[in-house]
């Protein structure tokens, strides 16, 4: 092999963007490398479906590149020469094939970014770094927008993004239909006679990958049917899922965005986060397709459904990434409430008598998926009320969901859900009693616990834990204008009730593994 102009390009498992300009031309002097390695399978205890999904998508992507006549090296988990680290595998390839240049795409995760920066600084051949050409905004764009400001309001960022990218705005940069946000039209409970929508799933045979993972002794959580793997593993399947969403779910997306029901594991949600996060499809094409569907059928798809969906992607998703790059690495150790409890054991099994948690956790173990309100108002709500250390909560969320990558997991978990950032992402903690869970779901009617009881046998744990949380953090929360009035309610209760409630909460916290 000649030593002239030979470039090695690294593609990470969440960088499978076939429309990237790297692939526009075939260059015989360029070789691409994808690697299944233990540094990535072992930094968290991932769900088996997450590892399988990423490997299946990487393998498919490598094949597609080869079909386009690109040169590809694919390192399998159990390859004899696999050194299981990005730096060591790259060094070994440079040595073996005499590459003269190394190139990579900006990683989405700080840990990998730092690793590759440190590695390439020492590398004797030149390095070049490229953008992934996936997101609407650059890493620093949110930081620049809020430069000198004390708060980082998502709504401000969202409006900026809509105007900048001309999404759902008129010629004068005003929002279509007169408002930026139609949330008050959204968020209803499912009607009693609701006919569950059957999620469109794939049946990929990934048995070989499952065997590869098991024989390599990778520790995983959760269940999988590897003959019928349900998640999209390539661009074609991701586009099919997008099509299913715009045809069947968009018309009720906003209305039932916060609704929860047993046996309806994705309701009207898109389940596109995995495809987007590993870059099989781009946020722009998802939004464009949703807008096309709306324009074709405005009688069936009301504008508020579309706006609600667009906001999740051009708003929340880009916002979380901006916050991540602005605040990491400090963000990863924030613990505003100084919580230090351990996650109950049943978070890993679903074996709890609390129906809402049992359902959300079992479905997470079965599908590596829960929709937003299950993550925020069931599992996240409980973890916050129970005072679990944010490290433990993060480890759970980073492992269990197929779409979990630190940039979007930690900002949602430590930030939005656990308020461990003291209010960077959210303006108040997302906590509730059984009243909210009952309002948005049918879980309570089938529960061992009584949603209406605060004290005594079978009282719903959310009720006393809620007040215990406010009582415990009065110093930090009473000054918050969005919460102050809760303390008026608390103080108006008679002392005996308050004490009984705190006792009940302490009893539950002491026996948390038996709940
Ligand atoms: P849909 O409801 O169909 O929404 C459409 C898209 O909007 C999603 O695919 C996603 O890309 C985007 N989106 C919606 N809400 C958010 C949000 N809050 N932040 C960022 N993007 C959003 N999302 C992840 O992608 N990875 C995670 O690891 C992750 N961890 C979370 C942890 C907690 C505690 C919470 C409360 C939320 C988390 N989210 C995470 C955000 C959100 O719950 C998921 O994006 C969503 O449930 C994915 O399902 P979907 O594709 O069906 O979403
Ligand atoms: C999550 C993951 C896993 C489980 N395995 C791999 C892998 O073997 N090889 C790889 O390139 N990427 C993997 N990933 C995704 C990476 O962890 C991801 O690219 C980083 O978190 C950077 O965002
Ligand atoms: Fe969950 Fe309490 Fe309702 Fe049971 S009663 S489902 S624990 S909120």
XYZ file of C-alpha atoms and ligand atoms in Angstrom:
599
model
C 0.000 0.000 0.000
C 1.289 3.454 -0.944
C 2.040 5.898 1.869
C 0.928 8.934 -0.165
C -2.180 10.886 0.924
C -3.905 8.148 2.792
C -6.658 9.428 5.052
C -8.397 7.510 7.828
C -11.839 8.815 8.808
C -13.541 7.723 12.039
C -17.340 7.361 12.182
C -18.810 6.984 15.678
C -21.853 4.805 16.369
C -24.105 7.865 16.618
C -22.792 9.542 13.454
C -24.526 7.511 10.758
C -25.425 10.411 8.468
C -25.263 9.090 4.899
C -26.029 12.576 3.551
C -22.844 13.995 5.077
C -20.603 15.780 2.566
C -17.827 13.274 3.378
C -19.681 10.677 1.331
C -20.593 12.842 -1.670
C -17.539 11.667 -3.587
C -15.732 8.362 -3.583
C -12.015 8.796 -2.982
C -9.752 5.775 -3.115
C -7.322 7.546 -0.773
C -9.909 7.722 1.994
C -10.776 4.833 4.300
C -13.630 4.946 6.804
C -13.529 3.066 10.082
C -16.376 2.057 12.398
C -15.614 0.130 15.560
C -17.614 -1.811 18.132
C -15.604 -1.283 21.293
C -15.840 -1.907 25.006
C -15.031 1.677 26.013
C -18.460 2.504 24.523
C -20.419 -0.569 25.555
C -19.169 -0.295 29.139
C -19.332 3.445 30.067
C -22.922 2.776 31.145
C -24.911 -0.375 31.711
C -26.889 -0.058 28.496
C -30.154 -1.699 27.568
C -29.491 -4.726 25.342
C -31.704 -3.147 22.647
C -29.590 0.005 22.671
C -26.334 -1.885 22.062
C -27.949 -4.118 19.445
C -29.628 -1.161 17.748
C -26.392 0.801 17.493
C -24.342 -2.168 16.253
C -27.019 -3.187 13.731
C -27.195 0.373 12.422
C -23.378 0.650 12.276
C -23.118 -2.630 10.345
C -25.865 -1.595 7.928
C -24.221 1.789 7.449
C -20.837 0.196 6.698
C -22.510 -2.007 4.066
C -24.194 0.979 2.494
C -20.884 2.831 2.268
C -19.273 -0.217 0.670
C -22.121 -0.448 -1.837
C -21.319 3.152 -2.762
C -17.691 1.978 -3.301
C -16.180 3.687 -0.275
C -13.327 1.888 1.473
C -14.493 0.716 4.888
C -12.836 -1.028 7.809
C -15.341 -2.480 10.268
C -14.028 -3.702 13.605
C -16.402 -6.169 15.275
C -16.670 -6.540 19.038
C -15.077 -9.981 18.977
C -12.369 -9.327 16.337
C -9.044 -10.658 17.538
C -7.163 -7.399 16.984
C -9.811 -5.155 18.528
C -8.126 -3.043 21.234
C -11.506 -1.699 22.423
C -10.536 1.974 22.554
C -10.829 4.596 19.815
C -7.234 5.826 20.244
C -5.583 2.411 20.346
C -7.504 1.003 17.379
C -6.741 4.133 15.337
C -3.034 4.001 16.200
C -2.906 0.378 15.219
C -4.594 1.108 11.854
C -2.279 4.053 11.156
C 0.670 1.819 11.855
C -0.624 -1.073 9.769
C -1.842 0.864 6.698
C 0.466 3.889 6.923
C -2.254 6.528 6.919
C -0.936 10.075 6.552
C -3.970 11.973 7.841
C -6.651 11.293 10.461
C -10.108 12.883 10.376
C -13.166 12.687 12.591
C -16.595 14.254 13.086
C -17.335 16.386 16.168
C -18.568 13.932 18.830
C -21.797 14.781 20.613
C -20.463 13.675 23.945
C -17.915 15.587 26.034
C -16.163 12.399 27.194
C -15.455 11.253 23.621
C -14.696 14.793 22.468
C -12.006 15.173 25.135
C -10.624 11.718 24.396
C -10.219 12.450 20.680
C -8.843 15.949 21.304
C -6.185 14.630 23.673
C -5.365 11.762 21.342
C -5.025 13.878 18.192
C -2.866 16.462 19.975
C -0.256 13.751 20.432
C -0.699 12.190 17.014
C 2.199 12.764 14.662
C 0.110 12.810 11.483
C -2.202 15.802 10.795
C -5.808 15.766 11.999
C -8.925 17.467 10.702
C -12.290 17.732 12.469
C -15.630 18.206 10.700
C -19.138 19.074 11.769
C -21.678 16.227 11.711
C -23.997 18.358 9.516
C -26.961 17.122 11.532
C -28.186 19.764 13.969
C -29.824 23.090 13.154
C -27.579 24.945 15.606
C -23.867 24.869 16.295
C -22.464 23.762 19.653
C -21.999 27.352 20.884
C -25.013 29.024 19.342
C -27.211 28.922 22.442
C -24.327 30.185 24.585
C -23.828 33.106 22.188
C -27.551 33.915 22.135
C -27.741 34.112 25.927
C -24.323 35.689 26.402
C -24.374 37.916 29.506
C -27.872 36.756 30.483
C -28.685 35.093 33.799
C -31.453 32.835 32.511
C -31.756 30.562 29.498
C -35.436 30.458 28.589
C -36.306 27.698 26.134
C -39.107 29.849 24.712
C -36.625 32.608 23.786
C -34.362 30.096 22.059
C -37.330 28.470 20.308
C -38.548 31.749 18.833
C -35.016 32.599 17.718
C -34.745 29.216 15.970
C -38.140 29.523 14.289
C -37.207 32.944 12.903
C -33.690 31.992 11.910
C -34.759 28.849 10.058
C -38.061 30.276 8.809
C -40.121 27.490 10.340
C -43.868 28.162 10.739
C -43.450 31.932 10.373
C -44.833 34.461 7.893
C -42.944 36.937 5.694
C -42.625 39.379 8.573
C -41.071 36.799 10.894
C -44.323 36.549 12.860
C -45.548 33.134 14.001
C -48.169 31.506 11.775
C -51.674 31.611 13.259
C -50.684 34.490 15.535
C -49.000 32.653 18.433
C -45.672 30.974 19.095
C -47.048 28.337 21.383
C -50.356 26.463 21.361
C -49.791 24.387 24.459
C -53.142 25.196 26.013
C -54.822 23.216 23.198
C -52.699 20.196 24.019
C -52.276 17.778 26.897
C -55.546 15.939 27.351
C -56.145 12.568 28.992
C -57.071 9.671 26.691
C -60.838 9.121 26.585
C -62.161 5.996 28.331
C -63.145 4.334 25.054
C -59.834 5.175 23.369
C -58.850 2.581 20.800
C -55.096 2.089 21.295
C -53.012 2.864 18.247
C -50.899 -0.170 17.387
C -47.274 1.010 17.130
C -45.686 0.308 13.765
C -42.587 -1.775 14.521
C -39.939 -3.619 12.508
C -38.946 -7.254 12.793
C -35.220 -7.191 12.129
C -33.309 -10.398 12.748
C -30.395 -9.354 14.958
C -29.653 -12.734 16.522
C -26.013 -12.709 15.368
C -25.404 -9.366 17.044
C -27.073 -10.541 20.239
C -24.774 -13.596 20.282
C -21.736 -11.361 19.661
C -22.718 -9.201 22.667
C -23.385 -12.166 24.939
C -20.168 -14.023 24.044
C -18.164 -10.841 24.645
C -19.709 -10.721 28.144
C -21.036 -7.178 27.779
C -23.222 -6.405 30.792
C -26.615 -5.131 29.693
C -30.108 -4.612 31.108
C -33.575 -5.241 29.724
C -35.150 -7.705 27.325
C -35.031 -8.237 23.588
C -36.685 -10.364 20.949
C -33.692 -10.558 18.639
C -35.585 -12.368 15.860
C -38.015 -9.472 15.702
C -36.033 -6.405 16.679
C -38.535 -3.559 16.656
C -36.326 -0.488 16.138
C -35.262 1.001 12.790
C -31.672 0.108 11.993
C -31.138 2.096 8.807
C -32.255 5.205 7.016
C -34.916 3.430 4.951
C -36.637 2.075 8.055
C -36.316 5.415 9.840
C -38.083 7.105 6.932
C -40.822 4.457 7.083
C -41.306 5.206 10.793
C -41.440 8.930 10.026
C -44.050 8.219 7.379
C -46.097 6.169 9.853
C -45.949 9.043 12.313
C -47.023 11.784 9.901
C -49.821 9.600 8.506
C -51.185 8.121 11.735
C -50.030 10.031 14.812
C -49.391 13.692 14.025
C -53.103 14.532 14.003
C -53.324 13.707 17.722
C -49.714 14.263 18.778
C -50.251 17.469 20.766
C -53.654 16.566 22.146
C -52.384 13.408 23.821
C -48.737 14.376 24.258
C -48.925 14.027 28.042
C -51.405 11.156 28.218
C -50.386 7.820 29.701
C -52.126 4.466 29.636
C -51.172 0.900 30.507
C -50.579 -1.162 27.343
C -50.102 1.929 25.205
C -46.372 2.302 25.301
C -45.936 5.051 22.753
C -49.467 6.529 22.323
C -49.136 9.155 19.498
C -45.408 9.752 19.965
C -43.077 9.425 16.984
C -40.393 7.102 18.433
C -37.953 8.890 16.117
C -35.447 9.914 18.814
C -33.203 6.878 18.234
C -33.084 7.404 14.458
C -32.393 11.095 14.918
C -29.835 10.713 17.701
C -27.706 8.293 15.690
C -28.288 10.564 12.663
C -29.995 8.117 10.341
C -32.396 10.996 9.715
C -32.022 14.700 10.312
C -34.212 16.977 12.443
C -34.769 19.149 9.406
C -36.240 16.376 7.288
C -38.473 15.284 10.178
C -39.834 18.817 10.544
C -40.137 19.314 6.762
C -42.075 16.062 6.418
C -44.436 16.999 9.252
C -45.086 20.395 7.621
C -45.774 18.740 4.251
C -48.245 16.356 5.937
C -49.996 19.308 7.589
C -50.153 21.346 4.359
C -51.630 18.379 2.505
C -54.246 17.772 5.118
C -54.997 20.829 7.281
C -58.564 19.623 7.921
C -57.297 16.547 9.702
C -54.086 17.886 11.265
C -54.790 20.993 13.341
C -52.011 23.565 13.527
C -51.463 23.115 17.272
C -50.546 19.445 16.702
C -47.857 20.457 14.228
C -46.538 23.342 16.328
C -46.310 21.076 19.393
C -44.236 18.554 17.458
C -41.988 21.132 15.787
C -41.287 22.706 19.192
C -39.952 19.416 20.559
C -37.378 19.198 17.810
C -36.268 22.672 16.771
C -36.905 23.856 20.342
C -36.226 21.337 23.079
C -33.792 19.071 21.264
C -31.529 21.870 20.024
C -31.915 23.755 23.319
C -30.762 20.766 25.374
C -27.726 20.348 23.170
C -26.873 24.050 23.525
C -27.167 23.893 27.324
C -25.001 20.761 27.338
C -22.103 22.398 25.510
C -22.457 25.597 27.530
C -22.418 23.911 30.933
C -20.520 20.650 30.607
C -18.342 19.351 32.336
C -19.512 21.121 35.559
C -23.106 20.192 34.777
C -22.405 16.490 35.315
C -21.797 16.957 39.036
C -24.526 19.474 39.925
C -26.692 18.404 42.858
C -28.696 21.456 43.907
C -30.768 19.648 46.547
C -27.772 17.631 47.808
C -29.750 14.444 47.354
C -27.896 11.305 48.315
C -30.297 8.350 48.453
C -29.835 5.187 46.417
C -32.151 4.265 43.573
C -34.627 1.610 44.754
C -33.777 -1.873 43.507
C -37.109 -2.168 41.697
C -36.066 0.519 39.212
C -34.070 -2.297 37.580
C -36.872 -4.892 37.688
C -40.205 -3.072 37.726
C -41.227 -5.139 40.774
C -43.156 -2.513 42.705
C -46.778 -2.286 43.792
C -47.038 1.270 42.432
C -48.910 0.732 39.199
C -47.640 3.805 37.340
C -44.003 2.980 38.114
C -44.468 -0.743 37.493
C -45.880 -0.041 34.045
C -43.343 2.638 33.059
C -40.388 0.524 34.201
C -41.624 -2.760 32.717
C -42.218 -1.071 29.394
C -38.763 0.522 29.552
C -37.214 -2.907 30.164
C -39.251 -4.448 27.335
C -38.945 -1.717 24.696
C -35.993 0.480 25.824
C -38.514 3.295 25.492
C -40.876 5.396 27.561
C -42.436 8.584 26.319
C -41.619 11.967 27.736
C -44.278 12.263 30.399
C -43.562 8.768 31.743
C -39.873 9.733 32.057
C -40.647 13.112 33.626
C -43.755 12.644 35.743
C -43.545 8.987 36.766
C -39.962 7.727 37.145
C -38.324 11.177 37.328
C -40.982 12.564 39.656
C -40.559 9.636 42.047
C -36.735 9.832 42.008
C -36.833 13.537 42.843
C -39.425 13.169 45.601
C -37.430 10.288 47.084
C -34.207 12.328 47.124
C -32.178 9.982 44.921
C -28.630 11.090 44.083
C -28.629 12.554 40.545
C -25.660 10.321 39.609
C -27.836 7.267 40.228
C -30.740 8.753 38.316
C -28.478 9.672 35.390
C -26.938 6.205 35.262
C -30.409 4.677 35.012
C -31.644 6.992 32.251
C -28.379 6.796 30.309
C -28.575 3.022 30.340
C -32.195 2.177 29.851
C -33.351 4.167 26.839
C -32.449 3.379 23.259
C -32.166 7.107 22.519
C -29.952 7.908 25.528
C -26.783 9.848 24.730
C -25.309 12.088 27.380
C -25.897 15.454 25.639
C -29.657 14.941 25.666
C -29.976 12.518 28.579
C -28.167 14.544 31.241
C -29.817 17.876 30.422
C -33.221 16.219 30.590
C -32.496 14.113 33.671
C -30.247 16.191 35.896
C -31.743 19.401 34.561
C -35.386 19.196 33.606
C -36.356 16.212 35.729
C -34.211 16.404 38.879
C -33.701 20.204 39.058
C -30.152 19.363 40.128
C -28.932 22.342 38.067
C -30.906 24.679 40.364
C -33.016 26.020 37.512
C -30.864 26.333 34.378
C -33.212 24.227 32.245
C -36.475 24.490 34.183
C -38.013 27.245 36.225
C -39.350 24.875 38.908
C -39.046 21.206 39.854
C -41.422 18.825 38.079
C -43.052 17.077 41.041
C -46.613 16.022 41.680
C -48.913 14.030 43.927
C -51.121 11.224 42.612
C -53.573 13.898 41.433
C -51.524 14.696 38.311
C -50.806 11.047 37.480
C -54.493 10.280 37.865
C -55.423 13.261 35.709
C -53.215 12.137 32.842
C -53.550 8.346 33.047
C -55.667 5.401 34.073
C -52.913 3.893 36.234
C -54.436 4.751 39.609
C -57.632 2.768 39.170
C -55.634 -0.471 38.949
C -53.197 0.323 41.736
C -52.555 -1.366 45.090
C -52.270 2.143 46.592
C -55.096 4.611 47.085
C -54.597 7.795 45.090
C -56.821 9.774 47.446
C -55.063 8.815 50.670
C -52.138 10.807 52.028
C -51.733 9.005 55.325
C -52.267 5.456 56.553
C -52.286 2.031 54.995
C -52.101 1.965 51.208
C -51.808 5.751 50.951
C -50.236 6.604 47.593
C -46.524 7.269 48.259
C -46.478 10.234 45.862
C -48.806 12.171 48.192
C -46.725 12.245 51.374
C -43.386 12.287 49.519
C -44.539 15.392 47.683
C -45.097 17.391 50.847
C -42.000 15.946 52.469
C -39.987 17.198 49.474
C -41.344 20.727 49.810
C -40.837 20.700 53.559
C -37.265 19.412 53.259
C -36.283 22.050 50.681
C -38.187 25.053 51.984
C -35.002 27.134 52.174
C -34.341 26.637 48.501
C -37.879 26.636 47.135
C -39.990 29.081 49.154
C -38.278 32.031 47.426
C -39.228 30.708 43.983
C -42.164 32.859 42.796
C -43.622 29.888 40.871
C -43.758 27.745 44.018
C -44.187 30.130 46.952
C -47.955 29.547 47.094
C -47.445 25.817 47.741
C -46.033 26.780 51.120
C -49.234 28.673 51.924
C -51.172 25.462 51.332
C -48.693 23.526 53.494
C -48.849 26.017 56.328
C -52.650 26.079 56.268
C -52.766 22.340 57.049
C -53.040 21.626 60.761
C -49.845 20.654 62.497
C -50.975 17.131 63.262
C -51.702 16.398 59.591
C -48.365 17.851 58.587
C -46.518 15.697 61.103
C -48.409 12.588 60.077
C -47.605 13.280 56.447
C -43.893 13.652 57.193
C -43.939 10.475 59.286
C -45.648 8.616 56.449
C -43.033 9.883 53.994
C -40.158 8.877 56.288
C -41.663 5.427 56.692
C -41.910 5.031 52.907
C -38.360 6.289 52.371
C -37.061 3.854 54.978
C -38.879 1.003 53.247
C -38.343 2.261 49.716
C -37.289 -1.140 48.351
C -40.592 -2.658 49.475
C -42.893 -0.116 47.865
P -41.797 12.547 20.539
O -42.675 12.802 21.686
O -42.381 11.990 19.318
O -41.075 13.925 20.204
C -40.450 14.174 18.942
C -38.976 14.434 19.110
O -38.770 15.620 19.843
C -38.203 13.348 19.852
O -37.859 12.294 19.011
C -36.993 14.131 20.356
O -35.993 14.153 19.383
C -37.540 15.539 20.535
N -37.787 15.825 21.953
C -38.956 15.809 22.605
N -38.788 16.201 23.889
C -37.471 16.435 24.036
C -36.669 16.863 25.129
N -37.172 17.124 26.331
N -35.348 16.975 24.915
C -34.798 16.716 23.724
N -35.507 16.323 22.656
C -36.823 16.197 22.816
N -34.515 12.303 24.768
C -33.541 11.713 24.082
O -33.486 11.809 22.852
N -32.557 11.007 24.737
C -32.553 10.864 26.077
O -31.658 10.223 26.631
C -33.610 11.464 26.824
N -33.660 11.324 28.177
C -34.680 11.897 28.869
C -34.704 11.760 30.263
C -35.715 12.356 31.007
C -35.716 12.246 32.505
C -36.726 13.085 30.334
C -37.809 13.732 31.111
C -36.718 13.212 28.958
C -35.699 12.638 28.203
N -35.639 12.777 26.797
C -34.603 12.198 26.109
C -36.587 13.624 26.075
C -37.836 12.900 25.553
O -38.458 12.206 26.608
C -37.509 11.943 24.409
O -36.826 12.654 23.399
C -38.760 11.349 23.796
O -39.492 10.669 24.776
C -38.378 10.404 22.669
O -39.523 9.759 22.171
P -40.177 10.153 20.786
O -39.161 10.118 19.710
O -41.372 9.294 20.622
O -40.585 11.651 21.053
C -23.590 3.939 22.746
C -22.551 3.249 21.916
C -22.271 1.896 22.127
C -23.034 1.069 23.101
N -21.304 1.281 21.438
C -20.582 1.971 20.521
C -19.500 1.376 19.830
O -19.155 0.224 20.048
N -18.835 2.112 18.930
C -19.135 3.409 18.686
O -18.495 4.035 17.831
N -20.130 4.022 19.349
C -20.862 3.327 20.247
N -21.851 3.948 20.952
C -22.106 5.364 20.697
C -21.018 6.222 21.343
O -21.012 6.012 22.741
C -21.268 7.660 20.945
O -20.753 7.833 19.691
C -20.627 8.617 21.907
O -21.448 8.662 23.041
C -20.449 10.015 21.323
O -21.684 10.675 21.247
Fe -49.071 5.721 40.965
Fe -50.119 6.460 43.343
Fe -51.672 6.282 41.193
Fe -50.671 4.095 42.330
S -52.119 5.530 43.225
S -50.757 4.531 40.122
S -48.666 4.808 42.969
S -49.981 7.695 41.469
